[in-house]
Amino acid sequence: MTSDDFSSARRTPRHDLESSSAATVSAGPGPGPAPADLLRRLRARGAGDPVTHVERVPARAGVPAPWPSWAPEELRAAFTRRAVVAPWQHQAEAANLAYEGRHVVVATGTASGKSLAYQLPALATLLADPRATVLYLAPTKALAADQLRAVAALELEGVRPACYDGDTPRAEREWIRRHSRFVLTNPDMLHHGILPGHAQWSGFLRRLAYVVIDECHTYRGVFGSHVAHVLRRLRRQCARFGATPVFVLASATSGDPATAAGRLTGLPVTAVTEDSSPRGGVTFALWEPPLLPPDSGASSPVPPQATGDHDDLHQVRRSALRETADLLADTVAEGVRTLAFVRSRKGAEVVAANARRALDDAVPGLGDRVAAYRGGYLREERRELERALLHGDLLGLASTNALELGVDLVGLDAVLICGYPGTRASLWQQAGRAGRSGQEALAVLVARDDPLDTYLVHHPEAIFGAPVEATVLDPANPYVLAPQLACAAVEAPLTPADLVLFGEGAKEAVDELVAAGALRQRPTGWYWRHRERPEVDLRGEGGAPVAVVESSTGRLLGTVDGGSSHFLLHPGAVYLHQGVSYVVDQLDLADGCALVHTEEPDWSTHARDVTDLSVVSVRSYVDAGPVGMFLGEVDVTSQVVSYQRRRIATGEVIDTRPLDLPTRELRTVAVWFTLSPQSLALAGVQPADVPGALHAAEHAAIGLLPLMATCDRWDIGGLSTAVHADTEAPTVFVYDGHPGGAGFAERAYGTAAAWLRATRDAIAECGCETGCPSCVQSPKCGNGNNPLSKPDAIRVLDVVLTNLPD
């Protein structure tokens, strides 16, 4: 049985007038080359051409509209002072709908000025009614802080905007509750602070006119399902105080935004999707790192000692991290303002460190213009990095997606995307960080040695010719609904009308809470029975964050979410923070603390885990003769049992050390397919090769699922076995890595034929002979990518596709 667990000289600042933001990034030491010229230079720096496709996204002229007649002269003048002469057509359309009292979502591209669409009606109402209030919700603190700067820069009397989040000093919180009329916060603070303290917020909620939900496409999966119920709890409290606020949502371009926004808010929502803002042209390149020489194991993401593929070294490609670091150094050296998006925190640190080293080797001190930015940094570090961006002290930045939605990075010339970010919506959101204010821009997607990335750089139509995905969330998920109903009951006893508000499954969830002794039913409703509030993790990160503390000084370095702590902070793990390497001495899960010491080892660490899975129930299935396709609930048990130490220079495995960490259990939703042994034998798959065939197919299927669902491979897990105890047949499982499921398995089941066809094509088209990271090897395999059989994986998928109906 094999498994893959989820777990990964200055210029004057320029203002982004279209987006009505006051945040800016200063330019570099001089105007850099045009995007096409820059790309030509980057392509010429090595042997061979790494670019597989170049897409030219043409420039677009804007379509302005007159100011709405209801917009007061004071507000128009404030925007004019910020050089916003008139709104674009989509801004005016969305603003008019909201001012008329209709819930609206504006779903347009990056830098299209969505903020003006909600600022216009919200601020006009605040100016017309001195008692009205507005609540703004952002998925990140950085984005809320950015919007605060934008609203405050308008200098409108009486609005008194303020951020209310975990970083807000206690001394300021009472003033904000009593006096601010435009409160900017996040769903976490709404859930943990505002709604539980609704009595203290009664004056604000009673006068609430608008709720703004920014970047609403980020509320997907379990997190989105939780936020959907937090918003229903907000609507419930507002109704108790006699308020019915208008919801205005802003989203990146997405599939069916009206339906997704309606599911999120529980309200009918009108969508505005026609982008009428101007846009500079973008040169978008797909970049595949070169193959390493046959005698080199350097940079191999999966070293041969771990996979057993000793004879296939020539198929290993150069690491996308190292390629991105070199590209970042090259663009900064050219004076090009560049943002590199990296998928993991550790990866962002590695890219920044390597780029700094390369720049300092060329021009001592130039490396200081590059830094890393990621979640887990302390507030002071985040603010300092944001300040350096705003003032132009930094010219290049390696960031996780923390800056995909964060500080408005105005005036960037290039974006490097290290690995496909999981969805086309996120890809375009990241690429759109460059090319603002009408200038030309360069975007480069650097492919990882991964089935999906390899497939995309050789099938550009899957990126440039395909629609953007719809946002997936499931408010009826019982693992989300029950704890959210418990939170609502703490705030006020539940009534039958509330069950209608919370939707499908609410009555069943309440009955279960009563049976468990959490609620008591009385004639007036259902009451919470305990003194303490229920602990609910909105983001599904597997528990409270774990603090990383330096042993010798007691200094807090940062935090890691509880779900990742077993993999990233186990004893002996190497932990990177702003280019400094630490080794973990002790992980105390009870106290949520990891003690570390500074050390620069010549090895890296890689956790290994074991997984077991049992079928709980089947929701739906397709009987296709020798093939069965199923959707249902499963129980997944996993445990991190050891870690490998690998030489940084060569990837050589030094040793494997055991770990004693607790087991984790997960009930979730899975899609799985079974095959009869006879069909495999007829296809030429020998019994001894069945485990490797299924394992390889599982890896590739996980890697290609993000083509069909709004997820990435770290949101999902898998398991394959030649004979599973519950199915009594050769089986491949792919499951959601979140309690109760996140909608990804359902999407896989609904598009099974297209999903597995793309999987089969990706394996067959790969140029390797026995399997490589570009097709069937996985960077998170708990079994060291062994066994794997690429040719037999194709035969397995051929059997499935031949029998499975389209």
Short mmCIF file of N, CA, C and O in Angstrom, two decimals, residues 187-244:
data_model
loop_
_atom_site.label_atom_id
_atom_site.label_comp_id
_atom_site.label_asym_id
_atom_site.label_seq_id
_atom_site.Cartn_x
_atom_site.Cartn_y
_atom_site.Cartn_z
N PRO A 187 -11.97 37.82 8.35
CA PRO A 187 -12.97 36.87 8.86
C PRO A 187 -12.59 36.28 10.21
O PRO A 187 -13.47 35.99 11.03
N ASP A 188 -11.29 36.11 10.45
CA ASP A 188 -10.86 35.53 11.73
C ASP A 188 -11.23 36.43 12.90
O ASP A 188 -11.72 35.96 13.94
N MET A 189 -11.00 37.74 12.74
CA MET A 189 -11.33 38.67 13.82
C MET A 189 -12.84 38.83 13.97
O MET A 189 -13.35 38.99 15.09
N LEU A 190 -13.56 38.77 12.86
CA LEU A 190 -15.02 38.81 12.93
C LEU A 190 -15.53 37.62 13.72
O LEU A 190 -16.43 37.74 14.57
N HIS A 191 -14.92 36.46 13.48
CA HIS A 191 -15.33 35.21 14.14
C HIS A 191 -14.91 35.19 15.61
O HIS A 191 -15.71 34.85 16.49
N HIS A 192 -13.65 35.57 15.89
CA HIS A 192 -13.12 35.44 17.26
C HIS A 192 -13.42 36.65 18.14
O HIS A 192 -13.48 36.51 19.36
N GLY A 193 -13.54 37.84 17.53
CA GLY A 193 -13.63 39.04 18.33
C GLY A 193 -14.93 39.80 18.25
O GLY A 193 -15.55 40.12 19.27
N ILE A 194 -15.38 40.10 17.04
CA ILE A 194 -16.54 40.99 16.88
C ILE A 194 -17.85 40.28 17.21
O ILE A 194 -18.66 40.78 18.00
N LEU A 195 -18.09 39.12 16.60
CA LEU A 195 -19.37 38.44 16.83
C LEU A 195 -19.53 37.95 18.27
O LEU A 195 -20.61 38.11 18.86
N PRO A 196 -18.51 37.37 18.90
CA PRO A 196 -18.68 37.02 20.32
C PRO A 196 -18.91 38.25 21.20
O PRO A 196 -19.55 38.13 22.24
N GLY A 197 -18.37 39.40 20.80
CA GLY A 197 -18.58 40.63 21.57
C GLY A 197 -19.62 41.53 20.95
O GLY A 197 -19.49 42.76 20.97
N HIS A 198 -20.67 40.93 20.36
CA HIS A 198 -21.66 41.71 19.62
C HIS A 198 -22.36 42.77 20.47
O HIS A 198 -22.78 43.80 19.96
N ALA A 199 -22.44 42.53 21.78
CA ALA A 199 -23.07 43.54 22.64
C ALA A 199 -22.26 44.83 22.64
O ALA A 199 -22.83 45.94 22.61
N GLN A 200 -20.93 44.70 22.65
CA GLN A 200 -20.08 45.88 22.60
C GLN A 200 -20.10 46.55 21.23
O GLN A 200 -19.81 47.73 21.11
N TRP A 201 -20.44 45.78 20.21
CA TRP A 201 -20.49 46.29 18.85
C TRP A 201 -21.92 46.64 18.42
O TRP A 201 -22.17 46.90 17.23
N SER A 202 -22.85 46.65 19.33
CA SER A 202 -24.25 46.83 18.96
C SER A 202 -24.50 48.14 18.23
O SER A 202 -25.26 48.19 17.25
N GLY A 203 -23.86 49.21 18.67
CA GLY A 203 -24.05 50.50 17.99
C GLY A 203 -23.56 50.46 16.57
O GLY A 203 -24.21 50.98 15.65
N PHE A 204 -22.42 49.83 16.34
CA PHE A 204 -21.85 49.72 15.00
C PHE A 204 -22.74 48.84 14.12
O PHE A 204 -23.05 49.19 12.98
N LEU A 205 -23.15 47.67 14.63
CA LEU A 205 -23.94 46.73 13.84
C LEU A 205 -25.34 47.26 13.56
O LEU A 205 -25.91 46.99 12.50
N ARG A 206 -25.90 48.02 14.48
CA ARG A 206 -27.25 48.56 14.29
C ARG A 206 -27.30 49.52 13.11
O ARG A 206 -28.34 49.67 12.46
N ARG A 207 -26.18 50.17 12.82
CA ARG A 207 -26.15 51.19 11.76
C ARG A 207 -25.38 50.70 10.53
O ARG A 207 -25.03 51.49 9.66
N LEU A 208 -25.13 49.39 10.45
CA LEU A 208 -24.30 48.86 9.38
C LEU A 208 -25.04 48.93 8.03
O LEU A 208 -26.10 48.34 7.85
N ALA A 209 -24.45 49.67 7.10
CA ALA A 209 -25.06 49.87 5.78
C ALA A 209 -24.47 48.94 4.73
O ALA A 209 -25.19 48.46 3.84
N TYR A 210 -23.16 48.71 4.79
CA TYR A 210 -22.49 47.88 3.78
C TYR A 210 -21.52 46.92 4.45
O TYR A 210 -20.85 47.28 5.41
N VAL A 211 -21.45 45.73 3.89
CA VAL A 211 -20.39 44.77 4.21
C VAL A 211 -19.62 44.53 2.92
O VAL A 211 -20.19 44.07 1.92
N VAL A 212 -18.35 44.89 2.93
CA VAL A 212 -17.49 44.70 1.77
C VAL A 212 -16.65 43.45 1.98
O VAL A 212 -15.98 43.30 3.01
N ILE A 213 -16.67 42.53 1.01
CA ILE A 213 -15.89 41.29 1.10
C ILE A 213 -14.91 41.31 -0.06
O ILE A 213 -15.28 41.06 -1.21
N ASP A 214 -13.66 41.63 0.24
CA ASP A 214 -12.64 41.78 -0.80
C ASP A 214 -11.98 40.44 -1.11
O ASP A 214 -11.85 39.59 -0.22
N GLU A 215 -11.57 40.28 -2.36
CA GLU A 215 -10.89 39.06 -2.83
C GLU A 215 -11.68 37.82 -2.41
O GLU A 215 -11.13 36.86 -1.86
N CYS A 216 -12.98 37.83 -2.69
CA CYS A 216 -13.84 36.76 -2.18
C CYS A 216 -13.55 35.41 -2.84
O CYS A 216 -13.96 34.37 -2.32
N HIS A 217 -12.82 35.39 -3.96
CA HIS A 217 -12.49 34.11 -4.59
C HIS A 217 -11.53 33.28 -3.74
O HIS A 217 -11.36 32.08 -3.98
N THR A 218 -10.88 33.92 -2.75
CA THR A 218 -9.97 33.17 -1.88
C THR A 218 -10.72 32.33 -0.85
O THR A 218 -10.12 31.46 -0.21
N TYR A 219 -12.00 32.59 -0.69
CA TYR A 219 -12.78 31.85 0.30
C TYR A 219 -13.32 30.58 -0.35
O TYR A 219 -14.47 30.52 -0.79
N ARG A 220 -12.47 29.57 -0.41
CA ARG A 220 -12.83 28.31 -1.05
C ARG A 220 -12.53 27.18 -0.08
O ARG A 220 -11.90 27.36 0.96
N GLY A 221 -13.01 25.99 -0.43
CA GLY A 221 -12.75 24.83 0.39
C GLY A 221 -13.31 24.97 1.79
O GLY A 221 -14.34 25.61 2.02
N VAL A 222 -12.62 24.40 2.76
CA VAL A 222 -13.09 24.43 4.14
C VAL A 222 -13.08 25.85 4.68
O VAL A 222 -14.02 26.28 5.38
N PHE A 223 -12.04 26.62 4.37
CA PHE A 223 -11.98 28.01 4.82
C PHE A 223 -13.19 28.79 4.30
O PHE A 223 -13.86 29.51 5.06
N GLY A 224 -13.49 28.65 3.02
CA GLY A 224 -14.64 29.35 2.46
C GLY A 224 -15.95 28.91 3.09
O GLY A 224 -16.85 29.73 3.31
N SER A 225 -16.07 27.62 3.39
CA SER A 225 -17.30 27.13 4.01
C SER A 225 -17.47 27.71 5.41
O SER A 225 -18.59 28.07 5.82
N HIS A 226 -16.36 27.82 6.16
CA HIS A 226 -16.44 28.45 7.47
C HIS A 226 -16.83 29.92 7.35
O HIS A 226 -17.69 30.42 8.09
N VAL A 227 -16.19 30.63 6.42
CA VAL A 227 -16.48 32.06 6.27
C VAL A 227 -17.95 32.26 5.86
O VAL A 227 -18.60 33.23 6.29
N ALA A 228 -18.50 31.35 5.05
CA ALA A 228 -19.90 31.46 4.66
C ALA A 228 -20.80 31.49 5.90
O ALA A 228 -21.77 32.27 5.97
N HIS A 229 -20.48 30.68 6.90
CA HIS A 229 -21.31 30.67 8.11
C HIS A 229 -20.99 31.82 9.04
O HIS A 229 -21.87 32.30 9.78
N VAL A 230 -19.75 32.30 9.03
CA VAL A 230 -19.44 33.52 9.80
C VAL A 230 -20.27 34.67 9.26
O VAL A 230 -20.80 35.50 10.03
N LEU A 231 -20.42 34.75 7.94
CA LEU A 231 -21.24 35.82 7.34
C LEU A 231 -22.72 35.63 7.68
O LEU A 231 -23.44 36.62 7.89
N ARG A 232 -23.18 34.41 7.77
CA ARG A 232 -24.58 34.18 8.18
C ARG A 232 -24.76 34.58 9.65
O ARG A 232 -25.82 35.12 10.02
N ARG A 233 -23.75 34.32 10.47
CA ARG A 233 -23.84 34.76 11.87
C ARG A 233 -23.86 36.28 11.95
O ARG A 233 -24.57 36.86 12.78
N LEU A 234 -23.08 36.93 11.07
CA LEU A 234 -23.11 38.40 11.03
C LEU A 234 -24.48 38.91 10.61
O LEU A 234 -25.03 39.84 11.23
N ARG A 235 -25.06 38.32 9.58
CA ARG A 235 -26.40 38.73 9.14
C ARG A 235 -27.42 38.52 10.26
O ARG A 235 -28.33 39.35 10.46
N ARG A 236 -27.26 37.44 11.01
CA ARG A 236 -28.18 37.14 12.11
C ARG A 236 -28.11 38.22 13.20
O ARG A 236 -29.15 38.69 13.68
N GLN A 237 -26.89 38.61 13.57
CA GLN A 237 -26.76 39.64 14.60
C GLN A 237 -27.26 41.00 14.09
O GLN A 237 -27.90 41.75 14.84
N CYS A 238 -26.97 41.32 12.84
CA CYS A 238 -27.48 42.58 12.28
C CYS A 238 -29.00 42.61 12.31
O CYS A 238 -29.61 43.64 12.66
N ALA A 239 -29.62 41.48 11.95
CA ALA A 239 -31.09 41.43 11.94
C ALA A 239 -31.64 41.62 13.35
O ALA A 239 -32.70 42.27 13.53
N ARG A 240 -30.97 41.09 14.35
CA ARG A 240 -31.42 41.28 15.73
C ARG A 240 -31.39 42.74 16.13
O ARG A 240 -32.19 43.18 16.97
N PHE A 241 -30.47 43.51 15.53
CA PHE A 241 -30.39 44.94 15.81
C PHE A 241 -31.16 45.79 14.80
O PHE A 241 -31.09 47.02 14.83
N GLY A 242 -31.86 45.12 13.87
CA GLY A 242 -32.69 45.84 12.92
C GLY A 242 -31.97 46.33 11.67
O GLY A 242 -32.48 47.19 10.95
N ALA A 243 -30.80 45.79 11.37
CA ALA A 243 -30.02 46.22 10.20
C ALA A 243 -30.03 45.14 9.12
O ALA A 243 -30.01 43.95 9.42
N THR A 244 -30.06 45.56 7.86
CA THR A 244 -29.97 44.65 6.70
C THR A 244 -28.95 45.23 5.73
O THR A 244 -29.31 45.88 4.75
#
